[in-house]
Tab-separated table of C-alpha atoms and ligand atoms in Angstrom:
chain	number	residue	atom	x	y	z
W	1	MET	CA	-11.913	-11.288	-12.093
W	2	LYS	CA	-14.766	-11.988	-9.651
W	3	ILE	CA	-14.306	-11.185	-6.178
W	4	GLU	CA	-16.532	-12.012	-3.155
W	5	ASN	CA	-16.464	-11.303	0.507
W	6	LYS	CA	-15.933	-14.935	1.571
W	7	LYS	CA	-13.246	-16.711	3.469
W	8	TRP	CA	-10.806	-18.240	1.134
W	9	SER	CA	-10.358	-21.967	1.327
W	10	LEU	CA	-6.791	-23.105	2.303
W	11	GLU	CA	-6.498	-24.816	-1.115
W	12	LYS	CA	-7.083	-21.537	-3.038
W	13	PHE	CA	-4.624	-19.761	-0.622
W	14	ASN	CA	-1.985	-22.390	-1.044
W	15	GLN	CA	-2.339	-22.474	-4.895
W	16	ILE	CA	-1.717	-18.710	-5.129
W	17	ARG	CA	0.904	-18.738	-2.417
W	18	GLU	CA	3.260	-20.905	-4.676
W	19	GLU	CA	3.256	-18.094	-7.206
W	20	VAL	CA	3.688	-15.416	-4.658
W	21	LEU	CA	6.743	-16.902	-3.009
W	22	LYS	CA	8.529	-17.221	-6.538
W	23	GLN	CA	8.254	-13.462	-7.165
W	24	TRP	CA	11.717	-12.860	-5.738
W	25	PRO	CA	14.245	-15.449	-4.510
W	26	THR	CA	13.938	-14.655	-0.760
W	27	GLY	CA	10.441	-15.834	-1.021
W	28	GLN	CA	11.825	-19.348	-0.901
W	29	ASP	CA	12.915	-18.863	2.550
W	30	VAL	CA	9.456	-18.423	3.902
W	31	ASP	CA	8.289	-21.686	5.744
W	32	LEU	CA	5.114	-21.148	7.400
W	33	GLU	CA	5.385	-23.848	10.041
W	34	GLU	CA	8.832	-22.621	10.936
W	35	ALA	CA	7.604	-18.984	10.914
W	36	ILE	CA	4.718	-19.896	13.337
W	37	GLU	CA	7.288	-21.586	15.751
W	38	TYR	CA	9.553	-18.461	15.485
W	39	GLN	CA	6.574	-16.008	16.160
W	40	LYS	CA	5.456	-18.178	19.158
W	41	ASN	CA	8.770	-17.446	20.851
W	42	ILE	CA	8.323	-13.646	20.587
W	43	GLU	CA	7.670	-12.384	24.018
W	44	PRO	CA	4.310	-10.631	24.417
W	45	LYS	CA	5.910	-7.172	25.185
W	46	LYS	CA	7.453	-7.368	21.682
W	47	ARG	CA	3.836	-7.956	20.074
W	48	VAL	CA	1.914	-4.981	18.807
W	49	THR	CA	-1.337	-6.535	19.781
W	50	ALA	CA	-0.259	-6.899	23.453
W	51	LYS	CA	0.899	-3.305	23.559
W	52	LEU	CA	-2.282	-1.967	21.975
W	53	LYS	CA	-4.493	-4.035	24.285
W	54	GLU	CA	-2.762	-2.645	27.249
W	55	ALA	CA	-3.086	0.717	26.159
W	56	LYS	CA	-6.769	0.368	25.152
W	57	GLU	CA	-7.440	-1.085	28.662
W	58	SER	CA	-5.752	1.712	30.569
W	59	GLY	CA	-6.902	4.532	28.250
W	60	ILE	CA	-3.452	5.812	27.149
W	61	THR	CA	-2.234	7.039	23.802
W	62	LEU	CA	0.743	5.213	22.317
W	63	ILE	CA	3.286	7.082	20.165
W	64	GLN	CA	4.797	5.659	17.037
W	65	PRO	CA	7.045	7.378	14.188
W	66	ARG	CA	7.763	6.494	10.681
W	67	ALA	CA	11.143	5.433	9.770
W	68	GLY	CA	13.255	3.205	7.382
W	69	VAL	CA	16.479	3.199	5.604
W	70	ALA	CA	18.122	0.880	3.182
W	71	LEU	CA	20.644	-1.061	5.158
W	72	ILE	CA	19.876	-3.469	8.068
W	73	ASP	CA	22.612	-2.165	10.588
W	74	LYS	CA	21.657	1.497	9.796
W	75	HIS	CA	17.953	0.689	10.129
W	76	ILE	CA	18.650	-0.937	13.503
W	77	GLU	CA	20.655	1.939	14.651
W	78	LEU	CA	17.848	4.332	13.582
W	79	LEU	CA	15.296	2.223	15.420
W	80	ARG	CA	17.164	2.018	18.483
W	81	PHE	CA	17.596	5.737	18.754
W	82	LEU	CA	13.761	6.190	18.242
W	83	GLN	CA	13.225	3.563	20.798
W	84	ASP	CA	15.772	4.813	23.511
W	85	GLU	CA	15.893	8.472	22.847
W	86	GLY	CA	12.338	9.100	21.397
W	87	LYS	CA	10.651	6.713	23.648
W	88	ALA	CA	8.498	5.240	20.785
W	89	ASP	CA	6.050	2.735	21.978
W	90	ILE	CA	5.716	0.908	18.741
W	91	LEU	CA	8.306	0.944	16.133
W	92	PRO	CA	7.805	1.341	12.357
W	93	THR	CA	9.582	-0.071	9.388
W	94	THR	CA	8.799	2.181	6.449
W	95	ILE	CA	9.267	0.253	3.129
W	96	ASP	CA	11.048	1.978	0.222
W	97	SER	CA	9.158	2.997	-2.913
W	98	TYR	CA	10.750	0.368	-5.093
W	99	THR	CA	9.455	-2.393	-2.893
W	100	ARG	CA	6.009	-0.766	-2.837
W	101	GLN	CA	6.028	-1.129	-6.617
W	102	ASN	CA	7.362	-4.817	-6.455
W	103	ASN	CA	10.480	-3.536	-8.189
W	104	TYR	CA	13.079	-5.649	-6.368
W	105	GLU	CA	15.742	-5.155	-9.019
W	106	ASP	CA	15.917	-1.432	-8.414
W	107	ALA	CA	15.696	-2.030	-4.608
W	108	GLU	CA	18.658	-4.418	-4.935
W	109	ALA	CA	20.619	-1.765	-6.731
W	110	GLY	CA	19.645	0.717	-4.065
W	111	ILE	CA	21.023	-1.438	-1.397
W	112	LYS	CA	24.350	-1.923	-3.248
W	113	GLU	CA	24.654	1.958	-3.917
W	114	SER	CA	23.879	2.702	-0.308
W	115	ARG	CA	26.868	0.273	0.747
W	116	GLU	CA	29.157	2.260	-1.632
W	117	GLU	CA	27.943	5.780	-0.785
W	118	LYS	CA	27.641	4.937	3.044
W	119	ARG	CA	24.255	6.606	3.191
W	120	SER	CA	20.776	5.527	2.294
W	121	MET	CA	19.944	5.642	-1.202
W	122	LEU	CA	16.320	4.327	-0.751
W	123	ASN	CA	13.499	6.014	1.056
W	124	GLY	CA	12.895	3.081	3.199
W	125	PHE	CA	13.727	-0.434	4.200
W	126	PRO	CA	13.614	-3.059	1.378
W	127	ALA	CA	12.362	-5.806	3.418
W	128	VAL	CA	11.673	-8.291	0.549
W	129	ASN	CA	15.302	-7.988	-0.476
W	130	HIS	CA	16.643	-8.395	2.982
W	131	GLY	CA	14.572	-11.471	3.383
W	132	VAL	CA	13.261	-13.413	6.348
W	133	GLN	CA	16.636	-13.478	8.271
W	134	GLY	CA	17.391	-9.755	7.578
W	135	CYS	CA	13.971	-8.869	9.037
W	136	ARG	CA	14.665	-11.104	12.095
W	137	GLU	CA	17.928	-9.358	12.710
W	138	VAL	CA	15.969	-6.088	12.990
W	139	VAL	CA	13.181	-7.543	15.216
W	140	GLU	CA	15.821	-9.242	17.433
W	141	ALA	CA	17.823	-6.142	17.942
W	142	LEU	CA	14.937	-4.195	19.578
W	143	ALA	CA	13.010	-4.262	22.734
W	144	SER	CA	9.874	-2.725	21.322
W	145	PRO	CA	7.304	-4.283	18.870
W	146	LEU	CA	7.520	-3.609	15.101
W	147	GLN	CA	4.986	-2.700	12.507
W	148	VAL	CA	5.404	-2.758	8.729
W	149	ARG	CA	4.189	0.594	7.050
W	150	HIS	CA	4.330	1.028	3.344
W	151	GLY	CA	1.814	1.797	0.520
W	152	THR	CA	2.127	-1.162	-1.573
W	153	PRO	CA	-0.926	-2.258	-3.805
W	154	ASP	CA	0.204	-5.838	-4.065
W	155	ALA	CA	1.761	-6.557	-0.685
W	156	ARG	CA	1.474	-10.330	-0.634
W	157	LEU	CA	5.234	-11.085	-0.677
W	158	LEU	CA	6.045	-8.374	1.741
W	159	ALA	CA	3.643	-9.801	4.249
W	160	GLU	CA	4.871	-13.264	3.848
W	161	ILE	CA	8.573	-12.220	4.428
W	162	THR	CA	7.852	-9.629	7.230
W	163	LEU	CA	5.652	-11.692	9.264
W	164	ALA	CA	7.960	-14.716	8.945
W	165	GLY	CA	10.630	-12.283	9.910
W	166	GLY	CA	8.911	-11.525	13.246
W	167	PHE	CA	6.990	-8.328	12.622
W	168	THR	CA	3.602	-8.283	14.476
W	169	ASP	CA	1.653	-5.526	12.708
W	170	PHE	CA	1.018	-4.896	9.076
W	171	GLU	CA	-0.408	-1.825	7.603
W	172	GLY	CA	-2.660	-1.335	4.570
W	173	GLY	CA	-5.609	-2.430	2.554
W	174	GLY	CA	-7.219	-3.017	-0.692
W	175	ILE	CA	-8.627	0.572	-0.871
W	176	SER	CA	-6.333	2.511	1.209
W	177	TYR	CA	-3.049	1.221	-0.420
W	178	ASN	CA	-4.417	1.437	-3.923
W	179	ILE	CA	-6.664	4.500	-4.731
W	180	PRO	CA	-4.175	7.153	-2.950
W	181	TYR	CA	-1.097	5.469	-4.415
W	182	ALA	CA	-1.710	3.877	-7.778
W	183	LYS	CA	-3.183	5.108	-11.097
W	184	GLU	CA	-3.742	1.970	-13.055
W	185	VAL	CA	-4.431	-0.882	-10.565
W	186	SER	CA	-8.085	-1.958	-10.503
W	187	ILE	CA	-9.771	-2.132	-7.161
W	188	GLU	CA	-10.905	-5.768	-7.885
W	189	ARG	CA	-7.332	-6.732	-8.166
W	190	THR	CA	-6.176	-4.957	-4.856
W	191	ILE	CA	-9.085	-6.272	-2.960
W	192	TYR	CA	-8.166	-9.803	-4.095
W	193	ASP	CA	-4.514	-9.260	-3.324
W	194	TRP	CA	-5.355	-7.963	0.163
W	195	GLN	CA	-7.670	-10.800	0.807
W	196	TYR	CA	-4.526	-12.929	0.481
W	197	VAL	CA	-2.659	-10.883	3.061
W	198	ASP	CA	-5.591	-11.051	5.403
W	199	ARG	CA	-5.963	-14.765	5.005
W	200	LEU	CA	-2.412	-15.208	5.772
W	201	VAL	CA	-2.732	-13.242	8.921
W	202	GLY	CA	-5.806	-15.338	9.631
W	203	LEU	CA	-3.806	-18.352	9.442
W	204	TYR	CA	-1.260	-17.171	11.868
W	205	GLU	CA	-4.288	-16.502	14.216
W	206	GLU	CA	-5.612	-19.874	13.717
W	207	ASN	CA	-2.263	-21.047	14.985
W	208	GLY	CA	-2.436	-18.951	18.137
W	209	ILE	CA	-0.208	-16.127	16.845
W	210	SER	CA	-1.867	-12.527	17.056
W	211	ILE	CA	-0.954	-10.193	14.266
W	212	ASN	CA	-2.343	-6.775	14.098
W	213	ARG	CA	-3.774	-5.163	10.864
W	214	GLU	CA	-4.072	-1.415	10.233
W	215	PRO	CA	-6.001	-0.061	7.292
W	216	PHE	CA	-4.337	3.300	6.179
W	217	GLY	CA	-6.731	5.990	7.570
W	218	PRO	CA	-5.698	9.245	6.028
W	219	LEU	CA	-5.943	8.157	2.374
W	220	THR	CA	-4.773	11.098	0.388
W	221	GLY	CA	-3.914	13.020	3.555
W	222	THR	CA	-5.620	16.390	2.844
W	223	LEU	CA	-9.175	17.580	3.463
W	224	VAL	CA	-10.523	14.009	3.625
W	225	PRO	CA	-14.045	14.197	5.313
W	226	PRO	CA	-14.352	11.852	8.400
W	227	SER	CA	-17.273	9.855	6.648
W	228	VAL	CA	-15.175	9.078	3.486
W	229	SER	CA	-12.134	7.580	5.550
W	230	HIS	CA	-14.501	6.033	8.075
W	231	THR	CA	-16.295	4.200	5.262
W	232	VAL	CA	-12.880	2.901	4.069
W	233	ALA	CA	-11.655	1.842	7.342
W	234	LEU	CA	-14.963	-0.047	8.117
W	235	VAL	CA	-14.809	-1.786	4.610
W	236	GLU	CA	-11.301	-2.868	4.899
W	237	GLY	CA	-11.794	-4.005	8.400
W	238	LEU	CA	-14.723	-6.071	7.658
W	239	LEU	CA	-12.965	-7.615	4.606
W	240	ALA	CA	-9.992	-8.448	6.857
W	241	ALA	CA	-12.328	-9.805	9.518
W	242	GLU	CA	-13.893	-12.169	7.106
W	243	GLN	CA	-10.517	-13.682	6.228
W	244	GLY	CA	-9.784	-14.337	10.003
W	245	VAL	CA	-8.116	-11.205	10.992
W	246	LYS	CA	-8.736	-10.624	14.829
W	247	ASN	CA	-6.761	-7.517	15.709
W	248	LEU	CA	-7.733	-4.318	13.867
W	249	THR	CA	-6.509	-0.647	14.303
W	250	LEU	CA	-8.774	1.787	12.481
W	251	GLY	CA	-7.197	5.000	11.397
W	252	TYR	CA	-8.178	8.510	10.918
W	253	GLY	CA	-6.023	11.416	9.717
W	254	GLN	CA	-6.204	14.806	11.577
W	255	CYS	CA	-8.421	17.401	9.764
W	256	GLY	CA	-7.516	20.231	12.273
W	257	ASN	CA	-10.729	21.247	13.905
W	258	LEU	CA	-10.765	19.854	17.464
W	259	VAL	CA	-14.370	19.189	17.887
W	260	GLN	CA	-14.572	17.507	14.331
W	261	ASP	CA	-11.552	15.478	14.996
W	262	VAL	CA	-12.649	14.355	18.487
W	263	ALA	CA	-16.066	13.447	17.088
W	264	ALA	CA	-14.425	11.636	14.315
W	265	LEU	CA	-12.438	9.377	16.678
W	266	GLU	CA	-15.415	8.867	18.911
W	267	SER	CA	-17.709	7.988	16.045
W	268	LEU	CA	-15.268	5.736	14.613
W	269	ARG	CA	-15.254	3.680	17.673
W	270	GLU	CA	-18.808	3.654	17.967
W	271	LEU	CA	-19.414	2.607	14.318
W	272	ALA	CA	-16.851	0.000	14.657
W	273	ALA	CA	-18.587	-1.498	17.634
W	274	GLU	CA	-21.830	-1.776	15.586
W	275	TYR	CA	-20.440	-2.883	12.305
W	276	PHE	CA	-18.070	-5.604	13.927
W	277	ALA	CA	-20.834	-6.914	16.382
W	278	ASP	CA	-20.775	-10.233	14.714
W	279	PHE	CA	-17.204	-10.674	15.220
W	280	LYS	CA	-17.149	-11.614	18.890
W	281	ASP	CA	-13.439	-12.148	19.390
W	282	ILE	CA	-12.059	-9.277	17.668
W	283	MET	CA	-9.922	-6.344	19.257
W	284	LEU	CA	-10.746	-3.093	17.819
W	285	THR	CA	-8.262	-0.046	18.424
W	286	THR	CA	-7.858	3.468	16.812
W	287	VAL	CA	-4.805	5.218	15.321
W	288	PHE	CA	-4.854	9.010	14.845
W	289	HIS	CA	-2.399	10.388	12.238
W	290	GLN	CA	-0.955	13.770	12.954
W	291	TRP	CA	-1.592	16.332	10.127
W	292	MET	CA	-0.783	14.671	6.790
W	293	GLY	CA	-1.117	17.710	4.531
W	294	GLY	CA	1.531	20.296	3.765
W	295	PHE	CA	3.577	21.516	6.680
W	296	PRO	CA	5.188	24.869	7.470
W	297	GLN	CA	9.000	24.974	6.755
W	298	ASP	CA	9.819	26.683	9.999
W	299	GLU	CA	10.603	24.234	12.596
W	300	ALA	CA	8.828	26.107	15.594
W	301	GLN	CA	5.653	26.210	13.617
W	302	ALA	CA	5.936	22.618	12.592
W	303	PHE	CA	6.172	21.767	16.325
W	304	ALA	CA	3.035	23.578	16.678
W	305	VAL	CA	1.328	21.600	14.140
W	306	ILE	CA	2.746	18.418	15.787
W	307	SER	CA	1.713	19.239	19.342
W	308	TRP	CA	-1.869	20.356	18.105
W	309	GLY	CA	-2.175	16.682	16.398
W	310	ALA	CA	-0.830	15.036	19.759
W	311	SER	CA	-3.419	17.179	21.772
W	312	THR	CA	-6.218	15.954	19.681
W	313	ALA	CA	-5.238	12.391	19.820
W	314	ALA	CA	-5.097	12.575	23.550
W	315	LEU	CA	-8.415	14.262	23.948
W	316	GLY	CA	-9.968	11.959	21.309
W	317	ASN	CA	-8.558	9.089	23.315
W	318	ALA	CA	-6.843	7.282	20.270
W	319	THR	CA	-5.046	4.166	21.087
W	320	LYS	CA	-2.075	5.270	19.026
W	321	VAL	CA	-0.785	8.385	17.316
W	322	ILE	CA	1.431	8.468	14.365
W	323	THR	CA	3.886	11.349	14.874
W	324	LYS	CA	5.322	13.813	12.243
W	325	THR	CA	8.567	15.796	12.408
W	326	THR	CA	9.796	19.375	11.832
W	327	HIS	CA	11.398	18.174	8.686
W	328	GLU	CA	8.178	17.281	7.083
W	329	ALA	CA	8.246	20.094	4.551
W	330	LEU	CA	11.793	19.085	3.431
W	331	GLY	CA	11.603	15.331	3.165
W	332	ILE	CA	12.803	12.224	5.214
W	333	PRO	CA	13.704	13.475	8.675
W	334	THR	CA	16.943	12.779	10.527
W	335	LYS	CA	16.862	10.530	13.438
W	336	GLU	CA	17.204	13.528	15.852
W	337	ALA	CA	14.220	15.290	14.221
W	338	ASN	CA	12.166	12.209	14.288
W	339	ALA	CA	12.863	11.698	18.105
W	340	GLU	CA	12.086	15.392	18.681
W	341	GLY	CA	8.527	14.778	17.182
W	342	LEU	CA	8.176	11.841	19.398
W	343	LYS	CA	9.161	13.700	22.486
W	344	ALA	CA	6.954	16.850	21.792
W	345	SER	CA	3.885	14.447	21.277
W	346	LYS	CA	4.619	12.540	24.319
W	347	GLN	CA	4.861	15.692	26.548
W	348	VAL	CA	1.505	16.814	25.391
W	349	ILE	CA	-0.144	13.276	25.770
W	350	ASN	CA	1.211	12.976	29.263
W	351	MET	CA	-0.035	16.404	30.338
W	352	LEU	CA	-3.531	15.532	28.691
W	353	ARG	CA	-3.635	12.068	30.193
W	354	ASP	CA	-6.293	12.672	32.690
W	355	GLN	CA	-8.404	15.165	30.590
W	356	SER	CA	-11.030	14.543	28.034
W	357	LEU	CA	-13.286	16.800	25.994
W	358	ALA	CA	-16.619	17.231	27.838
W	359	SER	CA	-19.688	16.108	25.807
W	360	ASN	CA	-21.383	19.219	24.507
W	361	ASP	CA	-24.079	19.896	21.708
W	362	LYS	CA	-21.445	20.739	19.187
W	363	LEU	CA	-19.582	17.495	19.604
W	364	GLU	CA	-22.695	15.526	19.650
W	365	LYS	CA	-23.936	17.129	16.401
W	366	GLU	CA	-20.722	16.374	14.647
W	367	LYS	CA	-20.890	12.718	15.761
W	368	GLU	CA	-24.438	12.298	14.656
W	369	MET	CA	-23.532	13.775	11.160
W	370	ILE	CA	-20.502	11.639	10.705
W	371	LYS	CA	-22.322	8.545	11.551
W	372	LYS	CA	-25.321	9.343	9.518
W	373	GLU	CA	-23.151	10.059	6.545
W	374	THR	CA	-20.987	6.937	6.962
W	375	LYS	CA	-24.066	4.735	7.373
W	376	GLN	CA	-25.682	6.191	4.331
W	377	ILE	CA	-22.699	5.220	2.143
W	378	MET	CA	-22.274	1.792	3.792
W	379	ASP	CA	-25.826	1.008	3.317
W	380	HIS	CA	-25.694	1.892	-0.437
W	381	VAL	CA	-22.439	-0.199	-0.900
W	382	LEU	CA	-24.039	-3.168	0.392
W	383	GLU	CA	-27.022	-2.543	-1.602
W	384	LEU	CA	-24.934	-2.243	-4.818
W	385	GLY	CA	-23.290	-5.462	-3.945
W	386	LYS	CA	-26.727	-7.244	-3.248
W	387	GLY	CA	-25.307	-8.017	0.354
W	388	ASP	CA	-21.730	-8.809	-0.819
W	389	LEU	CA	-19.278	-5.997	0.534
W	390	ALA	CA	-16.490	-6.972	-1.944
W	391	GLN	CA	-18.718	-6.643	-5.009
W	392	GLY	CA	-20.393	-3.702	-3.441
W	393	VAL	CA	-17.139	-1.858	-3.079
W	394	VAL	CA	-16.137	-2.355	-6.626
W	395	LYS	CA	-19.504	-1.073	-7.941
W	396	ALA	CA	-19.429	1.733	-5.454
W	397	PHE	CA	-16.064	3.018	-6.785
W	398	LYS	CA	-17.485	2.894	-10.295
W	399	ALA	CA	-20.459	4.749	-9.283
W	400	GLY	CA	-18.701	7.368	-7.103
W	401	VAL	CA	-20.622	6.256	-4.217
W	402	ILE	CA	-17.210	5.909	-2.440
W	403	ASP	CA	-14.945	8.655	-3.688
W	404	ILE	CA	-11.779	9.936	-2.421
W	405	PRO	CA	-10.713	13.436	-2.823
W	406	PHE	CA	-7.493	14.169	-4.770
W	407	ALA	CA	-6.683	10.615	-5.552
W	408	PRO	CA	-4.461	9.645	-8.653
W	409	SER	CA	-6.408	6.377	-9.330
W	410	ARG	CA	-8.491	6.229	-12.443
W	411	PHE	CA	-10.665	3.842	-10.674
W	412	ASN	CA	-11.862	6.671	-8.492
W	413	ALA	CA	-14.674	9.048	-9.585
W	414	GLY	CA	-12.878	12.096	-8.167
W	415	LYS	CA	-16.087	14.005	-8.040
W	416	ILE	CA	-16.222	15.134	-4.551
W	417	LEU	CA	-14.732	18.326	-3.318
W	418	PRO	CA	-14.054	19.232	0.221
W	419	ALA	CA	-13.545	22.613	1.807
W	420	ARG	CA	-13.392	23.938	5.441
W	421	ASP	CA	-16.188	25.892	7.044
W	422	ASN	CA	-15.789	28.890	9.074
W	423	GLU	CA	-14.430	27.121	12.072
W	424	GLY	CA	-12.093	24.833	9.866
W	425	ALA	CA	-14.134	21.729	9.949
W	426	VAL	CA	-13.862	19.812	6.653
W	427	ARG	CA	-17.230	19.744	4.607
W	428	TYR	CA	-18.553	18.716	1.441
W	429	LEU	CA	-18.495	21.618	-1.193
W	430	ASP	CA	-19.533	19.139	-3.724
W	431	HIS	CA	-20.699	15.720	-2.510
W	432	GLY	CA	-20.499	14.206	-6.066
W	433	ASN	CA	-22.386	10.798	-6.191
W	434	LEU	CA	-22.155	10.098	-2.325
W	435	PRO	CA	-25.634	8.728	-1.404
W	436	PHE	CA	-26.481	11.507	1.052
W	437	THR	CA	-29.967	12.613	2.017
W	438	GLU	CA	-31.118	16.135	1.528
W	439	GLU	CA	-30.663	16.907	5.366
W	440	ILE	CA	-26.814	16.066	5.055
W	441	VAL	CA	-26.326	17.894	1.676
W	442	LYS	CA	-28.108	21.139	3.157
W	443	PHE	CA	-26.018	20.827	6.280
W	444	HIS	CA	-22.749	21.247	4.498
W	445	GLN	CA	-24.001	23.729	1.935
W	446	LYS	CA	-25.052	26.045	4.863
W	447	LYS	CA	-21.804	25.576	6.676
W	448	LEU	CA	-19.858	26.540	3.600
W	449	GLU	CA	-22.217	29.432	2.862
W	450	ASP	CA	-21.599	30.852	6.238
W	451	ARG	CA	-17.948	30.858	5.554
W	452	GLY	CA	-18.465	32.403	2.072
W	453	LYS	CA	-20.477	35.332	3.656
W	454	ASP	CA	-17.729	36.052	6.186
W	455	GLU	CA	-15.046	36.218	3.555
W	456	GLY	CA	-17.227	38.084	1.030
W	457	ARG	CA	-16.883	35.438	-1.653
W	458	GLU	CA	-18.907	32.523	-3.026
W	459	ALA	CA	-17.965	28.864	-1.755
W	460	SER	CA	-15.994	27.836	-4.581
W	461	PHE	CA	-12.984	25.725	-5.851
W	462	GLN	CA	-10.704	28.646	-4.937
W	463	MET	CA	-11.499	27.908	-1.262
W	464	VAL	CA	-10.453	24.370	-1.787
W	465	ILE	CA	-7.014	25.518	-3.250
W	466	ASP	CA	-6.719	28.061	-0.315
W	467	ASP	CA	-7.428	25.308	2.173
W	468	ILE	CA	-4.939	22.755	0.816
W	469	TYR	CA	-2.043	25.437	1.361
W	470	ALA	CA	-3.248	27.011	4.415
W	471	VAL	CA	-1.553	24.859	7.136
W	472	GLY	CA	1.720	25.175	5.286
W	473	GLN	CA	1.299	28.917	5.433
W	474	GLY	CA	0.499	29.187	8.973
W	475	GLU	CA	-3.154	28.989	9.232
W	476	LEU	CA	-6.023	26.215	9.068
W	477	VAL	CA	-8.578	28.110	7.011
W	478	GLY	CA	-7.298	29.474	3.679
W	479	ARG	CA	-8.805	32.973	3.909
W	480	PRO	CA	-8.497	35.395	0.967
W	481	LYS	CA	-5.475	37.611	1.157
W	482	LYS	CA	-7.583	40.864	1.132
W	483	ASN	CA	-9.307	39.854	4.589
W	484	LYS	CA	-6.046	39.154	6.066
W	485	LYS	CA	-4.504	42.474	5.124
W	486	GLU	CA	-7.529	44.355	6.545
W	487	GLU	CA	-7.196	42.393	9.810
W	488	ASN	CA	-3.577	43.198	10.062
W	489	SER	CA	-4.088	46.997	9.406
W	490	CYS	CA	-6.478	47.288	12.195
W	491	LYS	CA	-3.756	46.360	14.695
I	1	8ZB	C1	2.118	8.402	3.605
I	1	8ZB	C2	3.148	8.655	4.640
I	1	8ZB	C3	3.977	10.038	4.346
I	1	8ZB	C4	4.811	10.298	5.595
I	1	8ZB	C5	7.035	9.977	5.972
I	1	8ZB	C6	6.970	11.220	5.295
I	1	8ZB	C7	5.675	11.602	5.417
I	1	8ZB	C8	8.279	8.239	4.275
I	1	8ZB	C9	9.864	7.856	5.438
I	1	8ZB	C10	9.239	8.723	6.370
I	1	8ZB	C11	10.795	8.540	7.825
I	1	8ZB	C12	11.107	7.139	5.982
I	1	8ZB	N1	8.129	8.894	5.527
I	1	8ZB	N2	9.301	7.454	4.196
I	1	8ZB	N3	9.569	9.097	7.516
I	1	8ZB	N4	11.446	7.662	7.230
I	1	8ZB	N5	11.855	6.400	5.263
I	1	8ZB	O1	5.894	9.313	5.644
I	1	8ZB	O2	7.941	12.045	5.598
I	1	8ZB	O3	5.466	12.236	6.590
């Protein structure tokens, strides 16, 4: 399969579209012309793009949860609660795992079982099975705009149905919904399938319908260095823009060190302004994900993690923050816990509305390093593709020039190892084949050596393991137990 970063012809799109709409009977109900008319009648305050634009212009941070259950009426009830009680600015519809795997038969069985058991037997909303009308029922029952959130390598039918169903924002991308989610799906395949999704969004745009697209920023969710996720955000955004996407929200997942996280948000905006300079009429916004790694089981401790994420989002001036809940360590949250996560986040965001982190040397240094690293990767990707971004990405994954830590995909090199430095910022313990200059490599080495000295151990894989569990155990940096005991015994 040969892919290139070139806008698809309508002919090519329509040819593939026929096959896509046949994948499940509900696909036959999608009529693009009718869908465009339907979308035209959705009032602006129910469009994610309008809400994001307003937030960007007034410098506020919007809040959005994750949520999805099997049945339409229950899903509406859940979202109404998050809208009215949780005061969510943007509503989600999290899609179930069967749908993410294009397994609509099992999703259908899950719907039936949920009706029988009178509780959700799916971990999300099976939008393909509910079809265009089912989605419209949800959209029409709510006053706030809705986004589709999922994790689907092949999301073509899901996009067709949900966009025709009135959703105005669609998450994901050919890298971010493949490498962290699938083992056996090639990167060529997902880039191709996501070009379809983006071309579909581009078609809506050509017809005056603004739909937002959001690459999934946090990737594998734990210890992902900012320059890795920034590269993926830029690549997916650029591939989308080529297909005609005009509204993009670039994402980043909280690492936990305030200065590094604010630097990441600021550098993401600055890099995006540079890389998207050729696309004049594009609206760029950012989304910050509250901590995506392991959570403490204790609810009070979990609230602290949630609030720290909300603080960082506000100080980094993200356009939107995706909130967590105190049930994170247990599984899918109740609607009450979900609303509480929203309320805690909103409280912090409101209190910090007029504050920002003053520019300082540390912040500037972090931004400089993130930008340098990201540019070095991006330059190399383009070089590998001889100027073609899509081809460059495929080669970059093969060569480990883009490499995502802890990913299940066999199309990912898996050579890099991240660990926290002495202040909790995420550094490269091993940068694998990332094309960094000596200056960058040394910077990271030195930071980890400093931590090692403080802890009386070598910077090693043990640090990585300790860091993965640290937040869940009540800390940010995974220090050796011995040190902790000594500290405690002094008190
Ligand atoms: C990659 C995203 C993982 C996060 C949450 C998990 C976790 C998944 C649902 C959900 C509410 C759902 N998540 N599915 N939250 N309702 N159906 O996504 O808990 O935080």
